[in-house]
XYZ file of C-alpha atoms in Angstrom:
764
model
C 109.319 106.705 91.640
C 110.498 110.215 90.744
C 108.099 111.736 93.260
C 109.206 109.357 96.012
C 112.827 110.155 95.221
C 112.089 113.875 95.430
C 110.367 113.433 98.790
C 113.273 111.401 100.136
C 115.694 114.113 98.965
C 113.640 116.854 100.666
C 113.121 114.902 103.885
C 116.033 116.380 105.946
C 114.697 119.156 108.233
C 117.018 121.774 106.771
C 115.719 121.266 103.198
C 112.410 123.040 103.737
C 113.175 124.498 107.132
C 110.699 127.382 106.974
C 107.713 125.083 106.342
C 108.961 122.535 108.882
C 109.322 125.245 111.535
C 105.837 126.562 110.802
C 104.299 123.112 111.349
C 106.421 122.338 114.425
C 105.729 125.736 115.977
C 101.999 125.309 115.363
C 102.139 122.006 117.208
C 103.847 123.614 120.172
C 101.275 126.419 120.271
C 98.300 124.098 119.979
C 99.402 121.697 122.706
C 100.252 123.174 126.115
C 100.638 121.660 129.564
C 100.258 123.127 133.045
C 103.323 124.794 134.499
C 105.248 122.701 136.980
C 104.069 123.730 140.454
C 107.611 123.698 141.877
C 108.869 126.483 139.601
C 108.534 130.149 140.552
C 109.992 133.256 138.937
C 111.017 136.437 140.718
C 110.888 138.933 137.885
C 112.859 142.147 137.646
C 109.851 143.773 136.008
C 108.842 147.277 135.078
C 107.117 147.872 138.427
C 110.324 146.987 140.266
C 112.333 149.309 138.017
C 109.888 152.088 138.731
C 110.118 151.515 142.487
C 113.867 150.970 142.853
C 115.304 152.996 140.004
C 117.191 152.369 136.874
C 119.361 149.312 136.372
C 121.912 148.203 137.604
C 120.858 148.107 141.205
C 123.045 147.927 144.253
C 124.172 144.400 145.046
C 123.040 144.860 148.608
C 119.478 144.635 147.239
C 120.299 141.322 145.567
C 121.859 140.080 148.799
C 118.683 141.028 150.697
C 116.552 139.286 148.043
C 118.580 136.085 148.394
C 118.238 136.264 152.178
C 114.476 136.718 152.011
C 114.024 133.878 149.473
C 116.366 131.594 151.443
C 114.246 132.204 154.504
C 111.361 130.408 152.784
C 113.430 127.241 152.346
C 113.633 126.872 148.527
C 115.258 123.868 146.938
C 117.460 126.060 144.764
C 117.740 129.667 143.664
C 118.746 130.400 140.075
C 120.073 133.957 139.983
C 120.031 134.723 136.260
C 121.989 137.937 136.716
C 125.651 138.194 135.682
C 127.905 139.651 138.372
C 131.171 139.749 136.440
C 132.432 143.221 137.459
C 133.209 144.824 140.790
C 130.877 147.489 142.176
C 133.303 150.414 142.472
C 130.684 152.729 143.957
C 129.636 150.364 146.743
C 132.469 147.856 147.262
C 130.981 146.717 150.573
C 127.899 145.493 148.643
C 130.000 142.826 146.932
C 130.927 141.456 150.337
C 127.259 141.456 151.409
C 126.263 139.551 148.252
C 129.090 137.023 148.669
C 128.022 136.450 152.296
C 124.393 135.970 151.222
C 125.451 133.472 148.573
C 127.585 131.615 151.113
C 124.812 131.521 153.736
C 122.246 130.223 151.228
C 124.480 127.497 149.725
C 121.710 126.918 147.136
C 122.319 129.689 144.609
C 123.264 128.994 140.974
C 124.899 131.783 138.988
C 125.103 132.105 135.181
C 128.061 131.772 132.854
C 128.203 133.610 129.532
C 130.403 133.195 126.497
C 132.516 136.116 125.413
C 132.868 135.524 121.666
C 135.864 136.685 119.697
C 136.144 134.221 116.830
C 134.465 131.369 115.051
C 134.783 128.269 117.229
C 136.641 130.147 119.960
C 135.457 132.002 123.001
C 135.946 132.718 126.657
C 133.618 131.983 129.533
C 132.500 135.214 131.177
C 132.271 134.127 134.847
C 130.985 135.895 137.966
C 133.545 137.590 140.219
C 135.730 135.014 141.956
C 134.144 135.826 145.335
C 130.677 135.210 143.914
C 131.768 132.136 141.901
C 133.310 130.608 145.013
C 130.275 131.316 147.169
C 127.754 130.038 144.583
C 126.602 126.448 144.853
C 127.096 125.890 141.132
C 127.533 127.705 137.822
C 125.643 127.021 134.560
C 125.472 128.514 131.108
C 122.310 130.205 129.894
C 122.963 130.082 126.157
C 120.364 129.108 123.575
C 120.722 128.079 119.907
C 118.530 130.302 117.704
C 117.645 128.908 114.301
C 118.232 130.746 111.030
C 114.963 132.643 111.458
C 116.025 133.879 114.927
C 113.521 131.730 116.825
C 114.812 129.831 119.847
C 113.747 126.209 119.572
C 116.734 124.355 121.012
C 119.856 124.620 123.097
C 122.946 122.614 124.054
C 123.096 121.117 127.507
C 126.877 121.451 127.614
C 128.945 124.378 126.352
C 132.406 125.628 127.028
C 136.010 124.587 126.710
C 136.497 121.167 125.231
C 137.991 119.743 128.412
C 135.597 121.184 131.001
C 132.259 122.317 129.490
C 129.612 124.031 131.605
C 126.246 122.362 132.158
C 123.094 124.282 131.363
C 121.668 126.523 134.038
C 118.647 124.203 134.516
C 120.874 121.152 134.927
C 122.983 123.018 137.479
C 119.823 123.899 139.426
C 118.726 120.247 139.428
C 122.153 119.176 140.666
C 122.014 121.685 143.527
C 118.449 120.574 144.352
C 119.576 116.934 144.419
C 117.106 115.982 141.691
C 119.765 114.270 139.559
C 121.974 111.292 140.344
C 125.605 112.046 141.096
C 126.822 110.578 137.799
C 124.758 113.171 135.946
C 126.277 116.013 137.968
C 130.018 116.038 137.238
C 132.359 118.255 139.151
C 132.108 121.906 138.211
C 134.920 123.277 136.037
C 137.511 125.636 137.437
C 135.795 128.872 138.361
C 138.154 131.213 136.565
C 138.343 132.596 133.052
C 139.087 129.953 130.449
C 139.863 130.317 126.779
C 140.273 127.989 123.893
C 138.033 126.169 121.414
C 134.398 126.492 122.415
C 132.432 123.304 122.005
C 128.765 122.474 122.370
C 127.196 119.052 122.904
C 123.901 117.342 123.759
C 121.510 119.358 121.584
C 117.985 119.397 123.016
C 114.671 120.665 121.711
C 112.925 122.977 124.152
C 109.542 121.488 125.044
C 107.760 124.741 125.814
C 104.917 124.272 128.268
C 103.089 127.387 127.103
C 103.474 130.996 126.083
C 105.053 133.930 127.905
C 104.077 134.480 131.558
C 103.121 130.802 131.835
C 104.804 130.259 135.227
C 103.986 131.673 138.627
C 105.655 135.095 138.805
C 106.396 137.403 141.711
C 107.673 140.956 141.409
C 111.183 141.625 142.644
C 110.040 144.620 144.681
C 107.264 142.610 146.367
C 109.689 139.929 147.502
C 112.152 142.534 148.682
C 109.447 144.287 150.742
C 108.195 140.994 152.186
C 104.804 141.275 150.507
C 104.681 137.617 149.386
C 102.924 134.977 151.485
C 105.100 133.121 154.010
C 106.604 129.852 152.728
C 105.650 130.617 149.139
C 109.098 129.537 147.946
C 109.371 126.484 150.171
C 110.688 123.496 148.223
C 110.540 125.469 144.983
C 112.932 126.082 142.127
C 113.175 129.859 142.245
C 114.456 131.708 139.213
C 115.427 135.365 139.456
C 115.873 137.252 136.206
C 115.078 140.310 134.140
C 111.617 140.609 132.557
C 111.332 144.367 132.178
C 111.133 145.984 128.774
C 114.571 146.618 127.302
C 116.301 144.868 130.174
C 118.085 141.532 129.781
C 117.809 138.951 127.025
C 114.502 138.723 125.103
C 113.961 135.864 122.639
C 111.532 134.988 119.866
C 110.103 131.541 120.595
C 107.592 129.252 118.844
C 105.023 129.944 121.579
C 105.370 133.747 121.638
C 104.035 136.335 119.272
C 106.517 138.390 117.209
C 105.562 141.522 119.211
C 105.747 139.742 122.541
C 109.166 138.202 123.154
C 110.054 135.853 125.975
C 112.632 136.817 128.632
C 115.648 134.565 128.988
C 114.686 133.626 132.546
C 111.375 132.198 131.254
C 113.223 130.196 128.586
C 115.303 128.682 131.398
C 112.071 128.008 133.302
C 110.625 126.104 130.308
C 113.778 124.004 130.020
C 113.658 123.263 133.724
C 109.932 122.458 133.495
C 110.454 119.872 130.714
C 113.258 118.219 132.701
C 111.230 118.071 135.887
C 108.116 116.830 133.995
C 110.219 114.268 132.106
C 108.957 115.672 128.816
C 111.604 115.308 126.174
C 111.414 116.090 122.470
C 114.122 114.775 120.211
C 114.441 115.210 116.427
C 113.601 111.979 114.648
C 116.490 110.104 113.101
C 117.082 110.722 109.380
C 115.838 107.250 108.430
C 112.693 107.559 110.549
C 112.012 111.063 109.293
C 112.401 109.920 105.677
C 109.986 107.027 106.273
C 107.507 109.427 107.906
C 107.542 111.561 104.753
C 107.448 108.674 102.272
C 104.540 106.728 103.791
C 101.714 109.267 103.155
C 103.023 109.991 99.653
C 103.135 106.259 98.913
C 99.548 105.930 100.198
C 98.456 108.761 97.910
C 100.145 107.094 94.942
C 98.442 103.781 95.770
C 95.104 105.589 95.930
C 95.786 107.068 92.499
C 96.595 103.591 91.221
C 93.686 101.679 92.758
C 90.861 104.221 93.161
C 89.030 106.463 90.767
C 90.110 110.075 90.167
C 87.605 111.627 92.579
C 88.242 109.105 95.355
C 91.989 109.496 94.867
C 91.640 113.280 95.096
C 89.696 112.978 98.349
C 92.237 110.517 99.739
C 95.135 112.818 98.864
C 93.314 115.816 100.354
C 92.651 113.881 103.577
C 96.262 112.738 103.857
C 97.510 116.344 104.052
C 95.699 117.276 107.324
C 96.355 113.777 108.672
C 100.094 114.243 108.127
C 99.951 117.696 109.724
C 98.051 116.492 112.781
C 100.300 113.482 113.202
C 103.472 115.573 112.996
C 102.031 117.941 115.633
C 100.944 115.154 117.978
C 103.978 112.869 117.812
C 106.281 115.192 119.820
C 103.922 114.843 122.783
C 102.968 111.204 122.220
C 106.342 109.730 121.335
C 108.798 112.535 122.087
C 109.900 112.650 118.445
C 109.812 115.723 116.277
C 109.393 115.170 112.543
C 109.891 117.498 109.605
C 106.739 116.943 107.460
C 107.381 119.556 104.776
C 108.651 116.974 102.256
C 105.520 114.840 102.725
C 103.265 117.880 102.321
C 105.104 118.879 99.156
C 104.831 115.327 97.795
C 101.091 115.161 98.567
C 100.556 118.534 96.944
C 102.395 117.408 93.809
C 101.002 113.852 93.575
C 97.602 114.569 92.042
C 98.754 117.260 89.560
C 101.667 115.090 88.398
C 99.405 112.059 88.085
C 96.820 114.109 86.178
C 99.494 115.382 83.815
C 100.850 111.891 83.207
C 97.390 110.401 82.693
C 96.384 113.193 80.326
C 99.579 112.692 78.353
C 99.031 108.944 78.248
C 95.371 109.425 77.282
C 96.302 111.779 74.463
C 98.968 109.373 73.255
C 96.552 106.445 73.431
C 93.869 108.359 71.549
C 96.336 109.243 68.814
C 97.461 105.615 68.481
C 93.862 104.393 68.395
C 92.967 106.864 65.685
C 95.954 105.812 63.614
C 95.155 102.126 64.141
C 91.520 102.609 63.115
C 92.621 104.414 59.993
C 95.144 101.686 59.164
C 92.435 99.061 59.579
C 90.261 100.804 57.037
C 87.830 102.879 59.070
C 87.095 105.892 56.875
C 87.145 108.936 59.115
C 84.501 111.461 58.156
C 86.422 114.456 59.408
C 90.075 114.624 60.331
C 91.556 116.849 63.010
C 92.644 120.257 61.794
C 94.869 122.768 63.616
C 92.096 125.357 63.569
C 89.550 123.162 65.375
C 88.117 124.688 68.577
C 89.211 123.355 71.959
C 92.571 122.346 73.363
C 94.770 119.518 72.157
C 93.130 116.822 74.292
C 89.624 118.002 73.465
C 90.355 117.748 69.751
C 91.637 114.198 70.253
C 88.571 113.301 72.290
C 86.268 114.721 69.639
C 88.029 112.737 66.938
C 87.763 109.489 68.907
C 84.128 110.284 69.688
C 83.430 110.565 65.979
C 85.240 107.283 65.355
C 83.291 105.651 68.194
C 80.044 106.886 66.673
C 81.019 105.327 63.358
C 81.893 102.082 65.101
C 78.572 102.101 66.957
C 76.759 102.657 63.678
C 78.754 99.839 62.123
C 77.985 97.616 65.096
C 74.320 98.545 64.802
C 74.385 97.681 61.122
C 76.031 94.309 61.821
C 73.615 93.648 64.676
C 70.594 94.509 62.539
C 71.932 92.331 59.738
C 72.329 89.501 62.239
C 68.741 90.024 63.387
C 67.495 89.528 59.830
C 69.146 86.139 59.406
C 66.459 83.448 59.161
C 68.432 80.835 61.100
C 68.897 81.104 64.898
C 72.388 82.600 65.407
C 74.228 82.901 68.724
C 77.583 84.577 69.464
C 79.208 83.539 72.745
C 82.582 83.725 74.481
C 84.775 80.669 75.223
C 82.958 80.240 78.558
C 79.621 79.909 76.782
C 78.217 83.294 77.880
C 75.953 84.682 75.161
C 77.110 88.027 73.759
C 74.664 88.508 70.900
C 71.641 86.739 69.427
C 69.077 87.391 66.736
C 65.295 87.264 66.725
C 65.287 83.793 65.205
C 67.263 82.485 68.192
C 64.758 83.980 70.644
C 61.870 82.520 68.660
C 63.650 79.170 68.622
C 63.857 79.168 72.431
C 60.129 79.888 72.540
C 58.245 80.417 75.786
C 61.160 79.151 77.882
C 63.076 82.410 77.439
C 61.077 85.408 78.645
C 64.279 87.173 79.774
C 66.955 88.435 77.338
C 69.441 85.801 76.220
C 72.527 88.038 76.630
C 74.675 86.939 79.534
C 73.083 83.500 79.822
C 74.924 80.257 79.220
C 74.476 78.697 75.791
C 75.335 75.326 77.338
C 72.339 75.590 79.679
C 70.015 76.825 76.937
C 70.929 73.921 74.634
C 71.279 71.265 77.337
C 68.401 69.246 75.835
C 70.048 69.143 72.396
C 71.639 65.678 72.309
C 73.544 63.841 69.637
C 71.450 61.562 67.455
C 71.961 57.955 68.426
C 72.705 58.773 72.100
C 70.268 59.159 74.942
C 71.911 61.878 77.038
C 75.105 63.085 75.346
C 74.771 66.903 74.967
C 75.896 68.305 71.667
C 77.172 71.635 73.086
C 79.346 71.346 76.223
C 81.494 73.802 78.134
C 84.544 71.583 77.751
C 84.248 71.590 73.956
C 83.833 75.362 73.865
C 86.861 75.981 76.079
C 89.038 73.454 74.230
C 87.853 74.745 70.833
C 86.969 71.170 69.880
C 83.423 71.746 68.657
C 82.931 70.149 65.212
C 82.057 72.523 62.422
C 78.791 70.694 61.746
C 76.906 68.259 63.952
C 73.299 67.132 64.091
C 71.189 66.569 67.180
C 67.632 66.334 68.472
C 66.113 68.424 71.268
C 63.386 67.648 73.783
C 60.709 68.946 71.390
C 61.685 66.373 68.781
C 63.298 68.891 66.438
C 66.250 67.824 64.330
C 68.863 70.599 64.422
C 72.091 71.057 62.503
C 74.591 73.012 64.665
C 77.167 74.906 62.636
C 80.103 76.164 64.757
C 82.728 78.677 63.745
C 85.410 79.849 66.201
C 86.848 83.338 65.918
C 89.831 84.900 67.643
C 90.382 88.250 65.968
C 88.652 90.206 68.712
C 89.829 91.019 72.209
C 88.368 87.738 73.441
C 87.991 84.600 71.354
C 84.527 83.154 70.969
C 82.109 81.072 68.948
C 79.512 81.713 66.268
C 76.746 79.085 66.504
C 74.042 78.723 63.859
C 71.095 76.361 64.339
C 69.491 74.984 61.180
C 66.128 73.269 61.704
C 66.174 70.023 59.723
C 62.899 68.708 61.153
C 60.839 69.247 58.003
C 63.619 67.954 55.801
C 64.010 64.830 57.965
C 60.251 64.398 57.937
C 60.232 64.721 54.168
C 62.993 62.131 53.932
C 61.003 59.854 56.211
C 57.945 60.307 54.034
C 60.058 59.568 50.984
C 61.313 56.381 52.628
C 57.772 55.429 53.516
C 56.664 56.063 49.964
C 59.518 53.973 48.622
C 58.619 51.211 51.054
C 54.987 51.455 50.061
C 55.743 51.424 46.348
C 58.424 48.747 46.545
C 56.608 46.402 48.879
C 52.988 46.973 49.835
C 51.446 48.228 46.601
C 53.766 46.064 44.530
C 52.606 42.832 46.186
C 48.946 42.771 44.943
C 50.002 43.874 41.447
C 52.589 41.104 41.364
C 49.886 38.664 42.477
C 47.636 39.754 39.581
C 50.468 39.230 37.082
C 51.196 35.829 38.615
C 47.569 34.757 38.207
C 47.545 35.896 34.573
C 50.800 34.070 33.811
C 49.433 30.866 35.422
C 46.277 31.181 33.389
C 48.319 31.491 30.210
C 50.612 28.637 31.168
C 47.951 26.299 32.532
C 44.647 27.186 30.930
C 41.614 25.524 32.397
C 42.991 24.985 35.908
C 41.084 28.016 37.212
C 37.684 29.084 36.095
C 37.278 32.470 34.554
C 34.946 33.532 37.326
C 37.371 32.547 40.075
C 40.244 34.276 38.247
C 38.238 37.478 37.928
C 37.283 37.376 41.620
C 40.916 37.030 42.668
C 42.076 39.776 40.333
C 39.284 42.023 41.630
C 40.318 41.348 45.263
C 43.993 42.140 44.567
C 43.073 45.250 42.601
C 40.796 46.509 45.357
C 43.553 45.845 47.899
C 46.055 47.815 45.820
C 43.582 50.626 45.327
C 42.814 50.747 49.053
C 46.509 50.913 49.881
C 47.082 53.735 47.446
C 44.054 55.582 48.708
C 45.125 55.257 52.352
C 48.643 56.378 51.512
C 47.330 59.411 49.619
C 45.044 60.272 52.533
C 47.938 60.062 55.017
C 50.157 62.206 52.809
C 47.313 64.678 52.390
C 46.736 64.782 56.149
C 50.425 65.498 56.742
C 51.038 68.062 54.028
C 47.863 69.816 52.897
C 46.614 73.039 54.472
C 43.615 72.470 56.720
C 40.438 74.482 56.341
C 39.742 75.495 59.925
C 36.132 76.357 60.707
C 33.703 75.996 63.635
C 32.088 72.545 63.891
C 30.117 70.362 66.316
C 31.903 67.174 67.378
C 28.572 65.586 68.419
C 27.204 65.932 64.888
C 30.493 64.784 63.353
C 30.525 61.654 65.542
C 26.913 60.831 64.713
C 27.602 61.259 61.004
C 30.658 58.996 61.191
C 28.724 56.299 63.090
C 26.070 56.364 60.376
C 28.740 55.945 57.681
C 30.066 52.769 59.365
C 26.633 51.101 59.575
C 27.244 48.827 56.597
C 30.616 47.578 57.928
C 29.113 47.076 61.394
C 26.206 45.068 59.952
C 28.515 42.844 57.920
C 30.671 42.176 61.046
C 27.539 41.772 63.220
C 28.850 44.481 65.567
C 26.690 47.110 67.274
C 27.977 50.698 67.375
C 26.333 52.887 70.038
C 26.838 56.476 71.220
C 26.629 56.150 74.995
C 27.066 59.719 76.268
C 27.507 63.123 74.639
C 26.730 66.718 75.546
C 24.102 68.574 73.576
C 26.812 70.253 71.534
C 30.616 70.065 71.488
C 31.831 73.172 69.600
C 35.263 72.847 68.138
C 37.475 74.647 65.629
C 38.955 72.414 62.944
C 38.836 70.774 59.551
C 35.577 68.783 59.514
C 36.573 66.496 56.664
C 39.887 65.464 58.251
C 38.366 65.005 61.714
C 35.527 62.822 60.301
C 38.086 60.746 58.405
C 40.137 60.269 61.589
C 37.010 59.245 63.556
C 36.047 56.859 60.760
C 39.465 55.160 60.891
C 39.194 54.648 64.659
C 35.629 53.285 64.332
C 36.566 51.011 61.429
C 39.439 49.520 63.465
C 37.159 49.036 66.472
C 34.555 47.268 64.309
C 37.118 45.105 62.506
C 38.762 43.888 65.717
C 35.535 43.410 67.689
C 34.207 39.839 67.956
C 30.954 38.885 66.277
C 28.076 40.222 68.325
C 30.318 42.727 70.075
C 29.534 46.310 70.947
C 31.556 49.447 70.109
C 30.818 52.342 72.479
C 31.384 55.982 71.490
C 31.203 58.986 73.807
C 32.151 62.663 74.092
C 33.108 64.254 77.443
C 34.570 67.594 78.551
C 38.016 67.796 80.224
C 38.949 71.348 81.118
C 39.261 73.263 77.851
C 39.321 70.091 75.753
C 36.793 67.645 74.339
C 37.534 63.942 74.724
C 36.083 61.712 71.967
C 36.389 58.062 73.065
C 35.843 54.833 71.083
C 35.932 51.524 73.009
C 35.841 48.043 71.497
C 35.775 44.504 72.881
C 38.657 43.245 70.729
C 41.837 41.377 71.678
C 43.488 44.482 73.155
C 47.015 45.773 72.724
C 49.959 44.905 74.938
C 51.474 47.964 76.687
C 54.930 47.326 75.192
C 53.443 47.528 71.656
C 51.407 50.693 72.134
C 54.367 52.897 71.216
C 54.276 51.493 67.646
C 50.534 52.006 67.091
C 50.754 55.212 65.112
C 53.854 54.505 63.051
C 53.070 53.997 59.341
C 53.021 50.419 57.969
C 52.806 48.874 61.464
C 50.375 45.933 61.770
C 50.444 44.597 65.334
C 47.856 41.801 64.757
C 49.277 40.097 61.672
C 49.706 36.873 63.635
C 46.625 37.031 65.864
C 44.211 38.267 63.146
C 45.745 37.550 59.746
C 42.330 37.702 58.062
C 41.899 41.406 58.849
C 43.328 43.439 55.994
C 45.207 46.729 56.062
C 48.687 48.205 55.682
C 48.929 50.121 58.974
C 48.195 53.626 57.730
C 44.814 54.270 59.367
C 46.023 55.109 62.891
C 48.972 57.040 61.459
C 46.424 59.297 59.745
C 44.470 59.671 63.017
C 47.670 60.597 64.840
C 48.585 63.208 62.223
C 45.127 64.823 62.149
C 44.891 65.084 65.946
C 48.401 66.520 66.174
C 47.703 69.183 63.573
C 44.594 70.196 65.519
C 46.730 70.780 68.623
C 45.398 67.737 70.404
C 46.666 64.409 71.659
C 45.827 60.719 71.474
C 45.366 58.457 74.496
C 45.240 54.656 74.442
C 43.850 52.596 77.292
C 44.283 48.899 76.547
C 45.818 45.630 77.583
C 45.909 42.124 76.203
C 42.482 40.421 76.303
C 40.398 43.374 77.538
C 39.766 45.450 74.449
C 41.021 48.939 73.644
C 39.806 52.477 74.142
C 41.106 55.285 71.908
C 40.561 58.848 73.125
C 40.938 61.851 70.813
C 41.624 64.900 73.018
C 40.825 68.052 70.998
C 40.854 71.696 72.116
C 37.582 73.511 72.401
C 36.603 76.305 70.085
C 39.519 78.768 69.776
C 41.622 77.094 72.492
C 44.637 76.139 70.362
C 45.349 77.030 66.739
C 46.183 74.324 64.261
C 49.607 75.895 63.634
C 50.729 75.422 67.262
C 53.186 72.638 68.043
C 51.273 69.342 68.307
C 51.201 67.167 71.380
C 52.255 63.523 71.253
C 49.809 60.746 72.081
C 49.863 59.435 75.633
C 49.372 55.690 76.234
C 47.366 54.975 79.399
């Protein structure tokens, strides 16, 4: 605002007139136009002086010149020679000149001001005889500026009541080139005194430099050496151009050593009027706006662009303002004073740099003080003797503080990386700002790219609240509204139970969230196993023991009702049932918890061995177990004991549920990088809607259809666990009344490690 105010104050042309004149004069010199073809000058030049003699000449010569020019038929003759005194040596010459003026009727004579006081003067007129014979009189005054250069004039000068029109206007009036209302009656042609007034200031639109117009030597015209009709229809100006003779002016289009004669100045004024080229000074308001606009653009560039771009913009605005100020006089006829704009553009960048440096230094000092108040221990404080200037010392101090903050941030970041639980820091919009290694491991193979910048809502979209099917636990609305619960539990698509701990923070520049994921899968699994154990102890294993006690109490209460042999058989059956339950439960717990001994093995040999072990059960049930198709070898990597136990459980179930005389078929086939071990029976089959419960512990799906077949529902749960821990999957192909086929899909040797996430079984 201060700079704009300064520019507005310097906008008037007179404030920085020297610079304004330099720019305006350069524009006039750079842009020139052809001389008007109807203007010709008869110059009283050095050659004419040499031929005729020293000045003043006899007026008979001037009379002869007027006669010769008039013979060509000019439109008007402007005789820029003042005849204000009688010729005492040749009085008859005055009569000849008056007669020549009268015969021509197209001659304009000059009027000069005889100054004798500020604001007062007297018009120095031609002799009455000449003034009466002349077609019109006009003043030939100019208005030099303070530096002596002629850039303007007044179209009307003289006494307040009857001013004289300019010489060029008088010539146009005589030539009939102006309407009558623009050619008022000429003032009285005698000496007048009184206040001298000037009106209608006009800038001179110079067409070019000195000698720009067609010029003929006075002596050549007098001797008749010019072509016939050369002055026909022309505006002919006669005036002095010889060195040291007549008025010589410094103009914007002339060099300091080469002045312009007054007759040529009149020719330029006449040329601009005939060519309708007019240059007027711009109004104060328009000139002020012209100066303010480029400075305002430079200030906007400093505000919106970077330092280098703003510097280029400011540098480009300076020549643009110069060129525009030079071109506008010819394009729009308005002359502007651009010095204030140039000064403002020159000051804009240095002032802005000074203000920004001051603000930067002040900001750096405040930041240092704030960091110290907040407890950041500065390693080295600024001292007056430090090298560099004031700003450099501040920058060095802040650089040291920034290094400490980066080290502190690195320490915090490294500490975060060492946390065992997945930890995510995000902004209120859910964009991740920082994560640790545990979080990247938690995302697994889904996240090959860095997590920074991604949306935590999208990453955890599969984490849903327990008890709902599709209600996400982390949503954008909750993050924005800061309504996330501090602790909430959910389950993701991989079946993991996760505890999400949320902590909002708002002590930084932007508020955000700290999310910690705690994997509760093993704990929930342990709780499930505990519940299963409690169920087993409280119900399944308790039932046969209770039956044994009941039998013993009945025997004590009613001796003799049951033979000792029958009692012992029943007790033995209940005891074996209890022992079998406990053994199956221990096997399942061992399969779930113990560490497997992984080693190379052959599935063909393991299957054959398992079939041999079930021979007794198959014989008792009158069921045939056959191995229909196997490769020569089926190498696999696993725990042989656990795999044989799983195969035995599947075969035992197939034998138990097969009808008498049925056949159980076993086979091994290759599927890609997996081996498929299949066991098919001819039993009652399993309904598709019940197949999802097959591998849950303590699930007996045939209690009603086959109540005589014992078991507590732990055999297939063990199979499921063993196959999962080997990185395989279980497939069931069955339906009611058409038997069942169980397929154990196991990876080939080295395909999948036992520690990889297990695959769920797939019912067919």
